[in-house]
XYZ file of C-alpha atoms in Angstrom:
544
model
C -22.378 -170.084 -54.928
C -19.695 -168.401 -58.042
C -18.225 -167.602 -58.323
C -19.861 -167.765 -57.621
C -21.236 -169.001 -56.505
C -23.167 -168.873 -53.425
C -21.286 -169.782 -53.225
C -22.199 -170.084 -56.674
C -25.846 -169.906 -57.629
C -27.076 -170.803 -61.078
C -29.396 -168.006 -61.991
C -30.541 -166.638 -65.257
C -30.302 -162.949 -66.076
C -32.804 -160.715 -64.378
C -33.941 -157.157 -64.016
C -35.113 -154.399 -66.147
C -35.939 -153.767 -69.741
C -32.854 -153.064 -71.671
C -33.110 -151.624 -75.129
C -32.200 -154.103 -77.829
C -29.337 -151.859 -78.799
C -27.834 -152.232 -75.327
C -26.337 -149.484 -73.266
C -22.948 -148.167 -72.347
C -21.098 -150.043 -75.072
C -22.082 -148.364 -78.302
C -24.714 -149.581 -80.729
C -25.752 -153.186 -80.892
C -23.225 -155.647 -79.551
C -20.616 -152.943 -79.644
C -18.740 -151.266 -82.461
C -15.778 -153.288 -83.680
C -13.520 -150.320 -82.997
C -14.430 -150.070 -79.308
C -13.100 -153.529 -78.457
C -15.839 -154.095 -75.861
C -17.460 -157.532 -75.471
C -21.054 -157.611 -74.175
C -22.355 -160.555 -72.142
C -25.767 -161.347 -70.658
C -25.847 -161.018 -66.919
C -27.828 -161.006 -63.669
C -28.012 -158.123 -61.202
C -25.590 -158.588 -58.251
C -27.281 -159.111 -54.914
C -24.737 -157.045 -52.957
C -22.034 -154.428 -53.582
C -19.011 -155.855 -55.385
C -16.981 -157.029 -52.399
C -15.428 -160.501 -52.888
C -16.109 -161.865 -49.408
C -19.738 -160.729 -49.550
C -20.575 -162.136 -52.980
C -21.820 -165.704 -53.184
C -23.973 -165.629 -56.313
C -23.181 -165.430 -60.003
C -24.461 -161.892 -60.537
C -21.612 -160.410 -58.544
C -19.260 -163.364 -58.814
C -18.840 -163.227 -62.582
C -17.902 -159.542 -62.418
C -15.499 -160.083 -59.533
C -13.844 -162.984 -61.331
C -12.961 -160.541 -64.104
C -11.728 -157.955 -61.599
C -9.736 -160.171 -59.224
C -7.146 -162.921 -59.552
C -6.532 -165.241 -56.615
C -3.671 -167.378 -55.432
C -4.694 -170.094 -57.876
C -6.754 -170.301 -61.053
C -8.275 -173.278 -62.867
C -7.450 -174.821 -66.228
C -10.438 -174.577 -68.555
C -9.966 -177.983 -70.103
C -9.157 -180.067 -67.028
C -10.402 -177.832 -64.162
C -7.067 -178.503 -62.442
C -5.809 -175.651 -60.213
C -2.575 -173.885 -61.103
C -0.701 -171.096 -59.348
C -1.733 -167.571 -60.331
C -0.675 -164.922 -57.784
C 0.962 -167.688 -55.759
C 4.527 -168.678 -56.562
C 4.175 -171.760 -54.378
C 1.785 -173.321 -51.849
C 3.559 -175.903 -49.723
C 2.677 -177.988 -46.686
C 4.335 -180.983 -45.022
C 1.155 -182.094 -43.268
C -1.923 -180.468 -44.942
C -2.255 -178.344 -41.805
C 0.413 -175.625 -42.011
C 0.741 -174.053 -45.469
C 3.480 -171.647 -46.527
C 2.314 -169.442 -49.393
C 4.794 -167.407 -51.424
C 3.568 -164.750 -53.874
C 4.943 -163.845 -57.261
C 6.430 -160.344 -57.332
C 5.055 -157.610 -59.564
C 1.316 -157.944 -58.914
C -0.532 -154.675 -58.367
C -4.059 -153.534 -57.665
C -5.886 -151.295 -60.122
C -4.939 -148.254 -58.024
C -1.258 -149.113 -58.515
C -0.628 -150.331 -54.965
C 1.259 -153.642 -54.580
C -0.354 -156.990 -53.831
C 1.393 -158.273 -50.711
C 1.010 -161.073 -48.196
C -0.814 -158.613 -45.974
C -3.317 -157.980 -48.802
C -4.465 -161.579 -48.370
C -4.166 -161.876 -44.599
C -6.031 -158.671 -43.858
C -8.741 -159.494 -46.418
C -9.256 -162.989 -44.994
C -9.462 -161.696 -41.441
C -12.022 -159.105 -42.483
C -14.068 -161.737 -44.323
C -14.113 -164.142 -41.378
C -14.878 -161.598 -38.629
C -18.515 -162.200 -37.676
C -19.628 -158.588 -37.038
C -18.610 -157.681 -40.599
C -21.506 -159.831 -41.838
C -19.774 -161.222 -44.915
C -21.760 -163.938 -46.702
C -18.565 -165.815 -47.611
C -17.256 -165.979 -44.034
C -17.743 -169.733 -43.711
C -15.139 -170.399 -46.414
C -12.536 -169.613 -43.739
C -13.884 -172.099 -41.185
C -10.871 -174.384 -41.680
C -8.396 -171.689 -40.573
C -7.270 -171.896 -36.951
C -8.955 -169.225 -34.859
C -12.069 -168.965 -37.030
C -14.374 -169.899 -34.153
C -12.948 -167.070 -32.053
C -13.655 -164.404 -34.697
C -16.954 -165.948 -35.821
C -18.649 -167.780 -32.930
C -21.237 -170.402 -33.803
C -24.748 -169.101 -34.428
C -26.915 -170.038 -31.421
C -30.205 -170.078 -33.365
C -32.311 -173.076 -32.413
C -35.861 -174.302 -32.197
C -36.992 -171.060 -30.559
C -35.784 -168.932 -33.454
C -32.950 -166.418 -33.893
C -30.811 -165.641 -30.868
C -28.138 -163.051 -30.241
C -24.791 -164.308 -31.541
C -22.024 -164.254 -28.929
C -19.389 -161.581 -29.329
C -16.110 -162.672 -30.939
C -13.236 -163.163 -28.538
C -10.676 -162.162 -31.184
C -10.546 -159.857 -34.194
C -8.020 -161.857 -36.215
C -7.603 -165.568 -36.868
C -4.656 -167.088 -35.045
C -3.903 -169.253 -38.089
C -2.770 -166.387 -40.312
C 0.747 -164.978 -40.070
C 2.610 -162.611 -42.391
C 6.233 -163.726 -42.800
C 7.406 -161.020 -45.198
C 5.958 -158.890 -47.999
C 5.556 -161.896 -50.303
C 5.114 -164.762 -47.845
C 2.447 -165.757 -45.357
C 1.639 -168.841 -43.353
C -1.766 -170.437 -42.901
C -2.397 -172.888 -40.072
C -5.615 -174.871 -40.264
C -7.551 -176.258 -37.319
C -7.134 -179.790 -38.755
C -5.563 -181.367 -41.854
C -7.459 -180.455 -45.038
C -5.923 -181.671 -48.287
C -8.462 -179.793 -50.446
C -7.426 -176.398 -49.064
C -5.085 -175.362 -51.930
C -7.813 -176.169 -54.484
C -10.192 -173.765 -52.733
C -7.901 -170.777 -53.049
C -9.067 -169.681 -56.495
C -12.550 -168.939 -55.165
C -13.629 -165.294 -55.010
C -13.835 -165.088 -51.220
C -10.059 -165.665 -50.973
C -9.207 -162.607 -53.098
C -6.689 -160.037 -51.840
C -7.935 -156.571 -50.945
C -6.182 -153.210 -51.351
C -5.530 -150.947 -48.393
C -8.035 -148.459 -49.837
C -10.857 -150.873 -48.996
C -10.104 -150.737 -45.291
C -9.660 -146.955 -45.387
C -12.963 -146.240 -47.155
C -15.373 -149.155 -47.538
C -18.187 -147.014 -48.941
C -15.813 -145.559 -51.515
C -14.697 -149.060 -52.481
C -18.283 -150.231 -52.928
C -18.923 -147.276 -55.232
C -15.744 -147.965 -57.223
C -14.281 -151.412 -56.420
C -10.577 -152.023 -56.989
C -9.194 -155.456 -57.832
C -5.969 -157.002 -59.120
C -7.396 -158.900 -62.085
C -7.369 -158.457 -65.854
C -10.220 -155.919 -65.901
C -10.849 -152.805 -63.834
C -14.141 -151.187 -62.848
C -15.464 -148.322 -64.964
C -19.136 -147.805 -64.184
C -22.354 -149.387 -62.996
C -25.978 -148.595 -63.666
C -28.052 -150.789 -61.331
C -30.445 -153.164 -63.093
C -28.903 -152.251 -66.437
C -25.163 -152.864 -66.837
C -21.668 -152.958 -65.357
C -18.706 -151.958 -67.531
C -15.053 -152.896 -67.050
C -11.957 -151.969 -69.023
C -8.694 -153.852 -69.501
C -6.032 -153.292 -66.824
C -2.830 -152.703 -68.757
C -0.537 -153.640 -65.856
C -2.145 -157.029 -65.273
C 0.520 -159.541 -64.186
C -1.330 -162.752 -65.048
C -0.353 -165.274 -67.693
C -3.103 -164.214 -70.147
C -3.296 -160.526 -70.980
C -6.662 -159.700 -72.594
C -6.744 -158.643 -76.226
C -10.140 -156.971 -75.850
C -10.553 -153.476 -74.440
C -13.229 -154.322 -71.916
C -16.487 -156.043 -71.092
C -20.054 -154.902 -70.557
C -22.194 -157.090 -68.284
C -25.781 -156.429 -69.384
C -28.682 -157.254 -67.116
C -31.724 -158.834 -68.740
C -35.304 -159.549 -67.723
C -35.632 -162.798 -69.587
C -33.410 -165.442 -71.140
C -35.507 -165.204 -74.274
C -34.793 -161.479 -74.610
C -31.059 -162.020 -74.240
C -31.166 -164.810 -76.804
C -33.029 -162.693 -79.340
C -30.461 -159.932 -78.878
C -27.738 -162.495 -79.522
C -29.373 -163.794 -82.695
C -29.937 -160.272 -83.990
C -26.339 -159.233 -83.326
C -27.074 -156.925 -80.406
C -25.248 -159.019 -77.803
C -21.970 -160.937 -77.918
C -22.370 -163.823 -75.457
C -25.121 -165.710 -73.623
C -24.080 -168.332 -71.071
C -27.458 -170.074 -70.861
C -29.811 -170.489 -73.801
C -33.570 -170.515 -73.121
C -35.632 -173.725 -73.373
C -37.241 -172.447 -76.582
C -33.830 -172.431 -78.291
C -33.138 -176.014 -77.232
C -36.304 -177.461 -78.799
C -35.323 -179.298 -81.945
C -31.823 -177.845 -81.601
C -33.179 -174.543 -82.884
C -30.063 -172.792 -81.581
C -27.892 -174.699 -84.036
C -29.867 -173.301 -86.960
C -29.974 -169.805 -85.458
C -26.291 -169.601 -84.556
C -24.701 -172.015 -87.016
C -21.278 -172.796 -85.514
C -21.472 -170.047 -82.864
C -22.515 -172.196 -79.950
C -21.415 -175.160 -77.882
C -22.520 -177.662 -75.273
C -19.970 -178.207 -72.521
C -20.224 -180.163 -69.263
C -19.750 -177.857 -66.304
C -19.544 -178.297 -62.553
C -23.214 -177.698 -61.929
C -26.298 -179.387 -60.598
C -29.896 -178.511 -59.896
C -32.103 -179.671 -57.055
C -35.240 -178.940 -55.105
C -34.353 -177.991 -51.567
C -36.941 -178.766 -48.912
C -37.770 -176.433 -46.009
C -37.037 -178.693 -43.067
C -38.218 -175.916 -40.753
C -41.756 -176.641 -42.047
C -43.327 -179.558 -40.126
C -44.922 -180.839 -43.340
C -41.502 -181.775 -44.728
C -39.843 -183.195 -41.623
C -40.905 -186.778 -42.377
C -38.187 -188.312 -44.578
C -40.801 -190.532 -46.226
C -42.333 -187.410 -47.773
C -38.973 -186.322 -49.138
C -38.163 -189.757 -50.551
C -41.638 -190.000 -52.073
C -41.349 -186.677 -53.866
C -37.969 -187.646 -55.283
C -39.110 -191.035 -56.573
C -42.196 -189.470 -58.166
C -40.058 -187.395 -60.551
C -39.234 -188.838 -63.972
C -35.932 -187.026 -64.506
C -35.219 -188.729 -67.813
C -38.495 -187.566 -69.314
C -37.994 -183.947 -68.243
C -34.382 -183.738 -69.404
C -35.380 -185.163 -72.779
C -38.562 -183.145 -73.355
C -37.813 -179.820 -71.650
C -34.031 -179.658 -72.035
C -33.742 -181.701 -75.221
C -31.084 -183.932 -73.703
C -28.775 -181.008 -72.857
C -28.941 -181.917 -69.147
C -28.242 -185.276 -67.495
C -30.507 -186.817 -64.819
C -28.802 -186.579 -61.432
C -28.130 -189.672 -59.356
C -26.414 -187.887 -56.490
C -25.317 -184.548 -55.116
C -21.828 -184.371 -56.685
C -22.120 -183.897 -60.462
C -20.130 -185.716 -63.082
C -16.779 -187.271 -63.809
C -14.975 -183.913 -63.894
C -15.229 -183.696 -60.101
C -12.629 -185.656 -58.135
C -14.655 -187.757 -55.741
C -17.641 -188.265 -58.007
C -19.519 -191.400 -56.966
C -22.013 -192.665 -59.596
C -25.386 -193.586 -58.162
C -24.804 -192.052 -54.738
C -28.514 -191.312 -54.357
C -29.413 -194.945 -55.013
C -33.067 -195.942 -55.303
C -34.283 -192.584 -54.065
C -33.347 -190.853 -57.327
C -34.872 -193.607 -59.458
C -38.348 -193.093 -60.920
C -40.651 -195.406 -58.961
C -44.167 -193.935 -58.707
C -45.631 -196.998 -56.991
C -43.097 -196.926 -54.155
C -43.415 -193.128 -53.976
C -47.192 -193.339 -53.495
C -46.778 -196.022 -50.838
C -44.336 -193.885 -48.843
C -46.529 -190.817 -49.175
C -49.589 -192.702 -47.943
C -47.605 -194.033 -44.976
C -46.564 -190.490 -44.053
C -50.062 -189.064 -44.166
C -48.887 -186.085 -46.255
C -51.765 -184.558 -48.230
C -50.330 -181.447 -49.805
C -50.838 -179.157 -51.555
C -47.319 -178.434 -52.817
C -45.956 -175.058 -53.858
C -42.639 -174.985 -55.739
C -40.920 -171.603 -55.658
C -38.312 -170.110 -57.978
C -37.366 -166.763 -59.436
C -39.606 -165.907 -62.380
C -36.824 -164.458 -64.494
C -34.738 -167.579 -65.000
C -36.536 -169.791 -67.521
C -37.668 -172.285 -64.864
C -41.429 -172.267 -65.487
C -41.505 -175.184 -67.935
C -39.644 -177.750 -65.863
C -41.272 -176.805 -62.577
C -44.714 -177.163 -64.129
C -43.611 -180.537 -65.520
C -42.637 -181.687 -62.010
C -45.951 -180.416 -60.660
C -47.723 -182.471 -63.312
C -45.824 -185.566 -62.227
C -46.677 -184.960 -58.567
C -50.340 -184.680 -59.575
C -50.312 -187.784 -61.780
C -48.096 -190.005 -59.648
C -49.016 -188.917 -56.129
C -52.419 -187.277 -56.481
C -51.091 -184.035 -55.028
C -52.135 -180.558 -56.060
C -49.014 -178.624 -57.048
C -48.437 -175.084 -58.312
C -45.470 -172.997 -59.402
C -44.876 -169.900 -57.270
C -42.795 -167.450 -59.365
C -40.951 -164.757 -57.395
C -40.329 -161.654 -59.560
C -36.552 -161.388 -59.168
C -33.608 -163.497 -58.107
C -32.773 -161.023 -55.333
C -36.245 -161.468 -53.826
C -35.862 -165.238 -54.133
C -32.584 -165.111 -52.181
C -34.262 -163.014 -49.511
C -36.836 -165.771 -48.991
C -33.998 -168.190 -48.244
C -32.583 -165.878 -45.596
C -35.975 -165.365 -43.949
C -37.034 -169.061 -43.901
C -40.035 -167.969 -45.942
C -40.538 -171.050 -48.123
C -43.712 -173.091 -47.693
C -42.677 -175.916 -49.994
C -39.825 -177.101 -52.234
C -37.727 -174.409 -53.881
C -35.292 -174.424 -56.776
C -31.625 -174.688 -55.941
C -28.862 -174.447 -58.500
C -25.235 -174.859 -57.546
C -22.281 -173.912 -59.682
C -19.071 -175.292 -58.199
C -16.895 -172.738 -56.443
C -13.887 -174.905 -57.212
C -13.427 -178.387 -58.702
C -13.830 -180.586 -55.620
C -16.550 -182.790 -54.153
C -16.308 -180.847 -50.884
C -17.881 -177.708 -52.368
C -20.996 -179.630 -53.428
C -21.407 -181.092 -49.945
C -19.920 -179.045 -47.124
C -20.947 -175.591 -48.312
C -24.583 -176.668 -48.636
C -25.374 -179.453 -46.183
C -23.202 -178.919 -43.123
C -25.030 -177.586 -40.092
C -25.077 -173.800 -40.439
C -23.426 -173.795 -43.882
C -23.773 -170.566 -45.848
C -26.052 -172.123 -48.480
C -27.953 -174.495 -46.195
C -31.325 -172.875 -46.824
C -33.090 -176.100 -45.846
C -31.754 -175.677 -42.272
C -30.610 -179.281 -42.458
C -28.607 -180.439 -39.440
C -27.155 -183.930 -39.175
C -24.391 -184.792 -36.687
C -23.812 -187.952 -38.726
C -23.245 -185.988 -41.937
C -21.084 -183.369 -40.202
C -18.894 -186.085 -38.684
C -18.548 -187.827 -42.057
C -17.469 -184.545 -43.635
C -14.954 -183.961 -40.838
C -13.389 -187.354 -41.532
C -13.201 -186.601 -45.253
C -11.739 -183.120 -44.717
C -9.010 -184.523 -42.483
C -7.980 -187.375 -44.747
C -4.221 -187.536 -45.362
C -4.606 -187.371 -49.160
C -7.137 -185.976 -51.602
C -7.771 -189.484 -52.906
C -8.670 -190.798 -49.454
C -10.721 -187.672 -48.841
C -12.716 -188.283 -52.009
C -13.564 -191.791 -50.856
C -14.786 -190.411 -47.546
C -16.803 -187.627 -49.183
C -18.682 -190.394 -50.990
C -19.499 -191.875 -47.578
C -20.888 -188.526 -46.459
C -23.015 -188.393 -49.598
C -24.680 -191.656 -48.550
C -25.970 -189.867 -45.444
C -27.693 -187.346 -47.707
C -29.397 -190.196 -49.554
C -30.735 -191.503 -46.263
C -31.938 -188.077 -45.074
C -32.871 -186.483 -48.441
C -32.724 -182.818 -47.369
C -32.850 -181.922 -51.052
C -33.941 -183.718 -54.204
C -31.229 -183.948 -56.912
C -32.740 -183.262 -60.333
C -30.139 -182.999 -63.098
C -26.573 -182.051 -63.828
C -26.282 -179.107 -66.121
C -24.290 -178.597 -69.272
C -23.467 -175.123 -70.467
C -25.342 -174.462 -73.695
C -23.869 -171.142 -74.757
C -23.903 -168.943 -77.823
C -21.912 -166.020 -79.187
C -22.003 -163.394 -81.887
C -20.146 -163.207 -85.188
C -17.801 -160.671 -83.572
C -16.086 -163.251 -81.329
C -13.479 -165.886 -82.015
C -11.488 -168.204 -79.776
C -14.435 -168.670 -77.414
C -13.650 -170.817 -74.374
C -16.005 -171.551 -71.477
C -14.851 -172.331 -67.931
C -16.159 -174.996 -65.551
C -18.429 -172.368 -64.008
C -19.966 -171.385 -67.364
C -18.096 -168.116 -67.830
C -16.685 -166.798 -71.062
C -12.889 -166.597 -70.792
C -12.463 -162.858 -71.201
C -8.691 -163.115 -71.047
C -8.377 -165.231 -74.204
C -11.426 -164.365 -76.319
C -10.738 -162.220 -79.379
C -12.775 -159.868 -81.520
C -12.869 -160.610 -85.247
C -10.821 -157.929 -86.930
């Protein structure tokens, strides 16, 4: 998840063969006169509804179409008020949120307190089946509108019916004011509110959901024009946008690509304006620097990569197996040889200094390369393999997965193969169906700049991105203590305690923290990249 998110998934562009000249935006990268910026993209998993979009394919588009209560500074990642005039609370439990006047949706209707309250209630209501519902779990009354999933050892069970249709913790005060009551103190709550799932929704959505899915309506800097599935999505600038940065470009074309390499070649040849992830081939020997000259950058982002382990498979239920696999991986070697030093070996589940609450070395010995200890643990467990590592085939993951397989073979004597799934959408479906028979790639792009999003949204029991089906009362209790801390600083210390539980249990294997290695065309100037690897479409300019 990204935006993204699945919260914010890190996925490379996928889907069908696009002509090198692009589509929908004129020839090549776009004619200078059209004012349209083209960016490489991945096909959205679902229709463009904010509460039902937890991956980057849809999240990046929705971030251009919607503006939330808060936004995030590109340099510091600090939240600042966007649609919100103020967000105040005396106790981190009851929050009074006042909106700035003058905000409108793309259909001209006003953005009101009810636009948020009704959208949040719809998102949280279990029968609506929204993938971002769990983001509202801190709001009082969430458990009544979205009862806990009763699935257990015997497989899926019928979820109990909600006892309410609206969360008791949401109350409209007037057109520009609403009150949010949480079920317990949560100091991180205001930081969350820039995430896509918390977007306001126009009344037209509730009147005609199918019509909205065909032509979504937001309140952000760009409005929906058209979509050709597996090819492109085009947006145009919304002239009445009330945000602090009014775009100077006329619009954006999100182009869907089969391969990173294809997108990169289009960029080099001038047929594409921006790529947010360069392929491994461009990183070798810093080839991208020669190809692009000064039209690229490396920037730390709030992102990490891991191998999740299917704990529903008896083969992976012994923690010694999980620790052994982790200690058999030489992260330093792979980041240096495959990624040319652009990525940093991970030593925990929360990536980097930019995240409040980052605890260096949280994974301890279990993320250190120690093949002798790894082999000892594996032998003690009786695990014999083979191992299959699964990922989408369209994301440039083949090289590093095969490198890990080689290390498992050399260090543990295990047969290991890469299982490429044709598309990212099919890969996500495997998560939902508990279809993995071995480790699988997991990339997480922070939904907001806080340690909580790298922990709670993935590893809590029943969390929306807990594809491992990990369940630890000890971890859940540690997260509860951190969530309810009186200050963010105290909460960060307690999140680090929760992270130690992950080291003990190892439900996933941290691999590396990702930098954004991006490139752009000669047509762009003033390029800025956000903490979630997106081009800032509000401030970028076209060379005149």
